[in-house]
mmCIF file of C-alpha atoms in Angstrom:
data_model
loop_
_atom_site.group_PDB
_atom_site.id
_atom_site.type_symbol
_atom_site.label_atom_id
_atom_site.label_comp_id
_atom_site.label_asym_id
_atom_site.label_seq_id
_atom_site.Cartn_x
_atom_site.Cartn_y
_atom_site.Cartn_z
ATOM 1 C CA MET A 15 -0.038 0.213 -0.017
ATOM 2 C CA ARG A 16 2.552 2.404 1.110
ATOM 3 C CA PHE A 17 4.462 1.578 -2.167
ATOM 4 C CA ARG A 18 1.490 2.734 -4.510
ATOM 5 C CA ARG A 19 1.136 5.615 -2.484
ATOM 6 C CA LEU A 20 4.607 6.713 -3.294
ATOM 7 C CA ARG A 21 4.197 5.820 -6.835
ATOM 8 C CA ARG A 22 1.082 7.718 -7.025
ATOM 9 C CA TRP A 23 2.875 11.118 -5.583
ATOM 10 C CA ALA A 24 5.932 10.410 -7.554
ATOM 11 C CA VAL A 25 3.292 10.202 -10.784
ATOM 12 C CA ILE A 26 2.042 13.585 -9.786
ATOM 13 C CA ALA A 27 5.203 15.122 -9.389
ATOM 14 C CA ALA A 28 6.030 13.876 -12.727
ATOM 15 C CA ALA A 29 3.145 15.347 -14.745
ATOM 16 C CA MET A 30 3.034 18.354 -12.546
ATOM 17 C CA THR A 31 6.503 19.380 -14.036
ATOM 18 C CA ALA A 32 5.538 18.495 -17.567
ATOM 19 C CA VAL A 33 2.374 20.332 -17.614
ATOM 20 C CA LEU A 34 2.725 23.057 -14.900
ATOM 21 C CA GLY A 35 6.315 23.824 -15.977
ATOM 22 C CA THR A 36 8.378 23.054 -12.784
ATOM 23 C CA THR A 37 11.984 23.226 -12.802
ATOM 24 C CA GLY A 38 12.329 19.531 -11.299
ATOM 25 C CA VAL A 39 13.549 20.565 -8.033
ATOM 26 C CA THR A 40 12.079 17.919 -5.378
ATOM 27 C CA ALA A 41 10.596 18.153 -2.470
ATOM 28 C CA PRO A 42 12.023 16.579 0.542
ATOM 29 C CA ALA A 43 10.483 13.436 1.454
ATOM 30 C CA GLN A 44 9.652 14.417 4.943
ATOM 31 C CA ALA A 45 7.155 16.677 4.243
ATOM 32 C CA GLU A 46 6.293 17.338 8.367
ATOM 33 C CA ILE A 47 9.646 18.701 8.969
ATOM 34 C CA VAL A 48 9.117 22.011 10.253
ATOM 35 C CA PRO A 49 11.150 24.688 8.466
ATOM 36 C CA GLU A 50 14.226 26.373 10.860
ATOM 37 C CA GLY A 51 12.607 29.348 13.105
ATOM 38 C CA ALA A 52 8.860 28.293 12.182
ATOM 39 C CA ASN A 53 6.659 26.982 14.794
ATOM 40 C CA ASP A 54 7.682 28.004 18.328
ATOM 41 C CA TRP A 55 4.218 28.090 19.943
ATOM 42 C CA ASN A 56 5.791 29.692 22.906
ATOM 43 C CA CYS A 57 6.615 33.098 20.880
ATOM 44 C CA LYS A 58 5.226 36.399 21.682
ATOM 45 C CA PRO A 59 5.204 39.103 18.952
ATOM 46 C CA SER A 60 7.223 42.316 20.195
ATOM 47 C CA PHE A 61 6.542 46.084 19.863
ATOM 48 C CA TRP A 62 8.639 46.121 16.772
ATOM 49 C CA HIS A 63 7.293 43.042 15.214
ATOM 50 C CA PRO A 64 3.766 42.902 16.699
ATOM 51 C CA ARG A 65 2.132 40.516 14.013
ATOM 52 C CA PRO A 66 2.919 36.695 13.716
ATOM 53 C CA VAL A 67 3.754 35.735 10.143
ATOM 54 C CA VAL A 68 2.238 32.624 8.541
ATOM 55 C CA LEU A 69 4.151 31.171 5.675
ATOM 56 C CA VAL A 70 2.034 29.110 2.850
ATOM 57 C CA HIS A 71 3.425 27.036 0.414
ATOM 58 C CA GLY A 72 2.939 26.429 -3.094
ATOM 59 C CA THR A 73 1.847 23.706 -5.161
ATOM 60 C CA VAL A 74 3.620 20.251 -5.172
ATOM 61 C CA GLU A 75 5.707 21.761 -2.392
ATOM 62 C CA ASN A 76 5.798 21.556 1.268
ATOM 63 C CA MET A 77 6.751 24.077 4.072
ATOM 64 C CA ALA A 78 10.090 22.357 4.813
ATOM 65 C CA PHE A 79 11.119 22.871 1.111
ATOM 66 C CA ASN A 80 9.515 25.897 0.685
ATOM 67 C CA TRP A 81 10.533 27.867 3.480
ATOM 68 C CA GLN A 82 14.261 26.921 4.365
ATOM 69 C CA LYS A 83 15.792 29.789 3.871
ATOM 70 C CA LEU A 84 12.641 32.923 4.449
ATOM 71 C CA SER A 85 11.742 31.223 7.834
ATOM 72 C CA PRO A 86 14.864 31.362 9.671
ATOM 73 C CA ALA A 87 15.496 34.868 8.338
ATOM 74 C CA LEU A 88 12.518 36.014 9.488
ATOM 75 C CA LYS A 89 13.010 34.470 13.164
ATOM 76 C CA LYS A 90 16.307 35.926 13.187
ATOM 77 C CA ALA A 91 14.691 39.371 12.649
ATOM 78 C CA GLY A 92 12.533 39.013 15.593
ATOM 79 C CA TYR A 93 9.363 37.823 14.242
ATOM 80 C CA CYS A 94 7.100 35.024 15.375
ATOM 81 C CA VAL A 95 6.926 32.510 12.276
ATOM 82 C CA TYR A 96 4.443 30.033 11.658
ATOM 83 C CA ALA A 97 4.366 27.539 8.600
ATOM 84 C CA LEU A 98 1.990 24.949 7.829
ATOM 85 C CA ASN A 99 1.177 22.096 5.374
ATOM 86 C CA TYR A 100 -1.966 21.743 3.343
ATOM 87 C CA GLY A 101 -3.876 20.457 0.697
ATOM 88 C CA GLY A 102 -2.249 17.298 0.762
ATOM 89 C CA PRO A 103 -1.891 13.596 2.556
ATOM 90 C CA LYS A 104 -0.477 14.120 6.195
ATOM 91 C CA ASP A 105 2.375 11.593 5.458
ATOM 92 C CA GLY A 106 2.952 12.853 1.907
ATOM 93 C CA PRO A 107 5.794 14.807 0.495
ATOM 94 C CA ILE A 108 3.764 16.689 -2.073
ATOM 95 C CA GLN A 109 1.258 19.138 -0.682
ATOM 96 C CA GLY A 110 -0.823 21.607 -2.381
ATOM 97 C CA ILE A 111 -2.474 19.432 -4.711
ATOM 98 C CA TYR A 112 -6.257 19.071 -3.289
ATOM 99 C CA ASP A 113 -9.173 21.623 -3.861
ATOM 100 C CA ILE A 114 -8.454 24.860 -2.906
ATOM 101 C CA PRO A 115 -11.099 26.047 -0.743
ATOM 102 C CA THR A 116 -10.883 22.893 1.503
ATOM 103 C CA SER A 117 -6.975 24.194 1.494
ATOM 104 C CA ALA A 118 -8.282 27.555 2.675
ATOM 105 C CA GLY A 119 -10.436 26.181 5.611
ATOM 106 C CA GLU A 120 -7.030 24.655 6.686
ATOM 107 C CA LEU A 121 -5.474 27.891 6.523
ATOM 108 C CA SER A 122 -8.262 29.189 8.330
ATOM 109 C CA ALA A 123 -7.830 26.853 11.210
ATOM 110 C CA PHE A 124 -4.188 27.027 11.417
ATOM 111 C CA VAL A 125 -4.577 31.057 11.544
ATOM 112 C CA ASP A 126 -6.923 30.793 14.523
ATOM 113 C CA ARG A 127 -4.397 28.700 16.351
ATOM 114 C CA VAL A 128 -1.534 31.242 15.948
ATOM 115 C CA LEU A 129 -3.768 34.119 16.812
ATOM 116 C CA GLU A 130 -4.787 32.158 19.877
ATOM 117 C CA SER A 131 -1.134 31.226 20.593
ATOM 118 C CA THR A 132 0.099 34.404 20.282
ATOM 119 C CA GLY A 133 -2.472 36.857 21.557
ATOM 120 C CA ALA A 134 -2.230 38.867 18.278
ATOM 121 C CA PRO A 135 -5.406 40.567 16.849
ATOM 122 C CA LYS A 136 -3.905 39.894 13.228
ATOM 123 C CA VAL A 137 -1.239 37.769 11.187
ATOM 124 C CA ASP A 138 0.624 38.746 8.072
ATOM 125 C CA ILE A 139 0.477 36.119 5.422
ATOM 126 C CA VAL A 140 3.523 35.275 3.071
ATOM 127 C CA GLY A 141 2.918 32.900 0.022
ATOM 128 C CA HIS A 142 4.704 31.456 -2.565
ATOM 129 C CA SER A 143 2.600 30.607 -5.982
ATOM 130 C CA GLN A 144 -0.367 29.054 -5.002
ATOM 131 C CA GLY A 145 0.229 30.001 -1.309
ATOM 132 C CA GLY A 146 0.234 33.638 -2.537
ATOM 133 C CA MET A 147 -3.171 33.567 -3.989
ATOM 134 C CA MET A 148 -5.354 30.593 -1.928
ATOM 135 C CA PRO A 149 -5.206 33.016 1.258
ATOM 136 C CA ARG A 150 -7.340 35.336 -0.833
ATOM 137 C CA TYR A 151 -9.956 32.518 -0.872
ATOM 138 C CA TYR A 152 -9.387 32.778 2.834
ATOM 139 C CA MET A 153 -9.896 36.629 3.348
ATOM 140 C CA LYS A 154 -12.849 36.603 0.817
ATOM 141 C CA PHE A 155 -15.250 34.099 1.659
ATOM 142 C CA LEU A 156 -13.881 32.260 4.928
ATOM 143 C CA GLY A 157 -13.717 35.541 7.139
ATOM 144 C CA GLY A 158 -10.043 35.893 7.023
ATOM 145 C CA ALA A 159 -9.912 39.620 6.015
ATOM 146 C CA ALA A 160 -10.723 40.572 9.652
ATOM 147 C CA LYS A 161 -7.520 38.834 10.702
ATOM 148 C CA VAL A 162 -4.950 39.162 8.307
ATOM 149 C CA ASN A 163 -3.329 42.541 8.248
ATOM 150 C CA LYS A 164 -1.117 42.131 4.997
ATOM 151 C CA LEU A 165 -0.705 39.285 2.161
ATOM 152 C CA VAL A 166 2.832 39.190 0.744
ATOM 153 C CA GLY A 167 2.302 36.915 -2.437
ATOM 154 C CA ILE A 168 5.671 35.769 -4.060
ATOM 155 C CA VAL A 169 4.626 34.795 -7.931
ATOM 156 C CA PRO A 170 1.338 34.045 -6.649
ATOM 157 C CA SER A 171 -0.989 32.532 -9.320
ATOM 158 C CA ASN A 172 -3.726 35.151 -8.784
ATOM 159 C CA HIS A 173 -5.366 34.903 -12.493
ATOM 160 C CA GLY A 174 -3.562 31.603 -13.395
ATOM 161 C CA THR A 175 -1.422 30.080 -15.669
ATOM 162 C CA ASN A 176 -1.306 28.890 -18.988
ATOM 163 C CA ALA A 177 2.176 27.675 -17.873
ATOM 164 C CA SER A 178 3.933 28.502 -21.256
ATOM 165 C CA GLY A 179 1.560 26.812 -23.207
ATOM 166 C CA LEU A 180 2.289 23.418 -21.658
ATOM 167 C CA VAL A 181 -1.337 23.268 -20.454
ATOM 168 C CA GLU A 182 -2.567 23.248 -24.160
ATOM 169 C CA LEU A 183 0.054 20.853 -24.694
ATOM 170 C CA GLY A 184 -1.116 18.553 -21.977
ATOM 171 C CA ARG A 185 -4.796 19.081 -23.650
ATOM 172 C CA LEU A 186 -3.284 17.652 -26.797
ATOM 173 C CA LEU A 187 -1.497 14.802 -25.433
ATOM 174 C CA GLY A 188 -4.371 14.045 -23.233
ATOM 175 C CA ILE A 189 -2.631 13.922 -19.844
ATOM 176 C CA THR A 190 -4.259 17.409 -18.493
ATOM 177 C CA GLN A 191 -7.330 15.848 -17.317
ATOM 178 C CA ALA A 192 -5.422 12.870 -15.488
ATOM 179 C CA ILE A 193 -3.382 15.624 -13.713
ATOM 180 C CA VAL A 194 -6.643 17.592 -12.816
ATOM 181 C CA LYS A 195 -7.989 14.407 -11.283
ATOM 182 C CA ALA A 196 -5.043 13.649 -9.253
ATOM 183 C CA ALA A 197 -4.133 17.340 -8.443
ATOM 184 C CA PRO A 198 -7.479 19.325 -8.333
ATOM 185 C CA ALA A 199 -5.351 22.376 -7.259
ATOM 186 C CA ALA A 200 -3.529 22.343 -10.699
ATOM 187 C CA GLY A 201 -6.609 22.506 -12.803
ATOM 188 C CA GLN A 202 -7.887 25.337 -10.047
ATOM 189 C CA GLN A 203 -5.170 27.492 -11.333
ATOM 190 C CA ILE A 204 -5.374 27.247 -15.241
ATOM 191 C CA VAL A 205 -6.437 30.439 -16.745
ATOM 192 C CA GLY A 206 -10.217 30.581 -17.006
ATOM 193 C CA SER A 207 -11.387 28.078 -14.074
ATOM 194 C CA ASP A 208 -14.562 28.257 -12.460
ATOM 195 C CA PHE A 209 -12.323 28.711 -9.393
ATOM 196 C CA LEU A 210 -10.627 31.699 -10.712
ATOM 197 C CA ARG A 211 -13.634 33.222 -11.929
ATOM 198 C CA GLU A 212 -15.434 32.656 -8.592
ATOM 199 C CA LEU A 213 -12.161 34.191 -6.950
ATOM 200 C CA ASN A 214 -11.468 37.184 -8.684
ATOM 201 C CA GLU A 215 -15.450 38.300 -9.533
ATOM 202 C CA GLY A 216 -16.248 41.630 -8.092
ATOM 203 C CA GLY A 217 -12.593 42.860 -8.012
ATOM 204 C CA ASP A 218 -9.392 41.301 -6.774
ATOM 205 C CA THR A 219 -9.149 42.389 -3.338
ATOM 206 C CA VAL A 220 -11.282 43.096 -0.202
ATOM 207 C CA PRO A 221 -11.448 46.305 2.059
ATOM 208 C CA GLY A 222 -8.837 45.814 5.134
ATOM 209 C CA PRO A 223 -5.899 44.108 4.331
ATOM 210 C CA GLN A 224 -3.097 45.122 2.005
ATOM 211 C CA TYR A 225 -2.028 43.237 -0.856
ATOM 212 C CA ILE A 226 1.930 43.387 -2.066
ATOM 213 C CA VAL A 227 2.828 41.254 -5.017
ATOM 214 C CA LEU A 228 6.277 40.293 -6.165
ATOM 215 C CA ALA A 229 6.577 38.983 -9.718
ATOM 216 C CA THR A 230 9.363 37.975 -12.022
ATOM 217 C CA LYS A 231 9.490 38.240 -15.675
ATOM 218 C CA TYR A 232 11.419 34.650 -15.888
ATOM 219 C CA ASP A 233 8.291 33.316 -14.177
ATOM 220 C CA GLU A 234 8.091 29.910 -16.547
ATOM 221 C CA VAL A 235 5.038 28.312 -14.146
ATOM 222 C CA VAL A 236 2.492 31.701 -13.669
ATOM 223 C CA THR A 237 2.672 32.511 -16.941
ATOM 224 C CA PRO A 238 2.320 35.163 -18.263
ATOM 225 C CA TYR A 239 3.864 36.788 -15.003
ATOM 226 C CA THR A 240 1.630 39.851 -15.232
ATOM 227 C CA SER A 241 -1.022 37.378 -14.403
ATOM 228 C CA SER A 242 0.434 37.346 -10.911
ATOM 229 C CA PHE A 243 -0.471 41.005 -10.581
ATOM 230 C CA LEU A 244 -3.514 42.407 -8.195
ATOM 231 C CA ASN A 245 -6.070 45.199 -9.253
ATOM 232 C CA GLY A 246 -7.245 47.611 -6.120
ATOM 233 C CA SER A 247 -6.395 50.237 -4.240
ATOM 234 C CA ASN A 248 -4.815 48.349 -1.523
ATOM 235 C CA ALA A 249 -2.889 46.288 -4.093
ATOM 236 C CA HIS A 250 1.041 46.995 -4.767
ATOM 237 C CA ASN A 251 2.578 45.038 -7.597
ATOM 238 C CA VAL A 252 6.650 45.073 -7.914
ATOM 239 C CA LEU A 253 8.331 43.344 -10.694
ATOM 240 C CA LEU A 254 11.476 41.983 -9.788
ATOM 241 C CA GLN A 255 13.417 43.109 -12.285
ATOM 242 C CA ASP A 256 12.248 46.609 -12.133
ATOM 243 C CA LYS A 257 14.249 46.871 -9.398
ATOM 244 C CA CYS A 258 17.269 44.590 -9.789
ATOM 245 C CA PRO A 259 17.611 43.814 -13.753
ATOM 246 C CA GLY A 260 20.224 41.497 -13.142
ATOM 247 C CA ASP A 261 18.259 39.082 -10.894
ATOM 248 C CA THR A 262 17.031 36.387 -12.776
ATOM 249 C CA ASN A 263 15.328 33.819 -10.498
ATOM 250 C CA ALA A 264 12.288 32.134 -12.039
ATOM 251 C CA HIS A 265 9.197 30.666 -10.212
ATOM 252 C CA LEU A 266 11.087 28.135 -8.026
ATOM 253 C CA GLY A 267 14.586 29.941 -7.582
ATOM 254 C CA ILE A 268 12.776 32.932 -5.933
ATOM 255 C CA ASN A 269 12.225 31.048 -2.803
ATOM 256 C CA PHE A 270 16.291 31.158 -2.267
ATOM 257 C CA ASP A 271 16.865 34.764 -3.592
ATOM 258 C CA PRO A 272 18.206 36.873 -0.824
ATOM 259 C CA VAL A 273 16.412 39.861 -2.625
ATOM 260 C CA MET A 274 13.131 38.346 -2.123
ATOM 261 C CA ILE A 275 13.745 37.813 1.296
ATOM 262 C CA LYS A 276 14.907 41.337 2.036
ATOM 263 C CA PHE A 277 11.860 42.318 0.087
ATOM 264 C CA VAL A 278 9.780 40.419 2.439
ATOM 265 C CA GLN A 279 11.058 41.551 5.577
ATOM 266 C CA ASN A 280 10.558 45.307 4.239
ATOM 267 C CA SER A 281 7.258 44.361 3.229
ATOM 268 C CA LEU A 282 6.361 43.436 6.783
ATOM 269 C CA ASP A 283 8.176 46.266 8.293
ATOM 270 C CA ILE A 284 6.190 48.478 10.097
ATOM 271 C CA TRP A 285 8.026 51.650 8.979
ATOM 272 C CA GLY A 286 8.517 50.055 5.393
ATOM 273 C CA PRO A 287 9.299 51.054 2.604
ATOM 274 C CA TYR A 288 9.726 47.913 0.177
ATOM 275 C CA TRP A 289 12.736 49.660 -1.499
ATOM 276 C CA PRO A 290 15.628 50.489 -1.811
ATOM 277 C CA ILE A 291 17.267 47.312 -1.623
ATOM 278 C CA ASP A 292 20.933 46.822 -2.343
ATOM 279 C CA CYS A 293 20.609 44.017 -5.513
ATOM 280 C CA ALA A 294 24.289 42.865 -4.812
ATOM 281 C CA ASP A 295 24.314 42.632 -0.987
ATOM 282 C CA PRO A 296 20.478 42.765 -0.370
ATOM 283 C CA LEU A 297 20.746 41.209 3.474
ATOM 284 C CA GLY A 298 24.052 43.224 4.194
#
């Protein structure tokens, strides 16, 4: 039975690589490992960092893989940091593949636990890819807007992806539907999906929280990269190469980019601003 489960996860990962354009980086098998710096349930927010930060991974990723650089950096900077796995089997290395509204419910429960533990009235959320988009469902439909101060989306799939044409190729090869069946979240992130129409109907943002988006023009998964951007008076969109032209990080590489880490730190800082950042030595 365990072999069959592992084989199924391997098939999903391989298919997602082909159709959604991932770079072939493998998520660690021990998905329940907490990234360094995260989930200290005794942590109490400080005056300088009054809100706990919740990190939300992307599709076919997990918290251990996604946040191995950002989580310890935020902890070192003095934040109370929390991370979760969602949208996948508890013992599986591949997460973020199940129905997105259901995953948003998992996020809702996790945020409530963080707020109860820290005593903070609100959290800030940082999410990569699906993890930068899925919290919008939580905020719009599950009451999350009252509990979230900022949502920082790193290459989020806000308006879906055509995956550089690979989705259409998948349809022609007859494998797209197989992937969607195994990983519903993949289909829900395809441009024009029913899920995305519901999510974005009536406006990209809801009143209250701030929305901050960082995109890269080298994104090979969320394509075109402009589909990451949000419309709304409380939305702020930044293209990485407008600030650091020589930064060629793409969809997964941005998880390990020191410029991204500094951008997130600046975005969470109560004083701001997002820039300037020293592109050559962003973390000093």
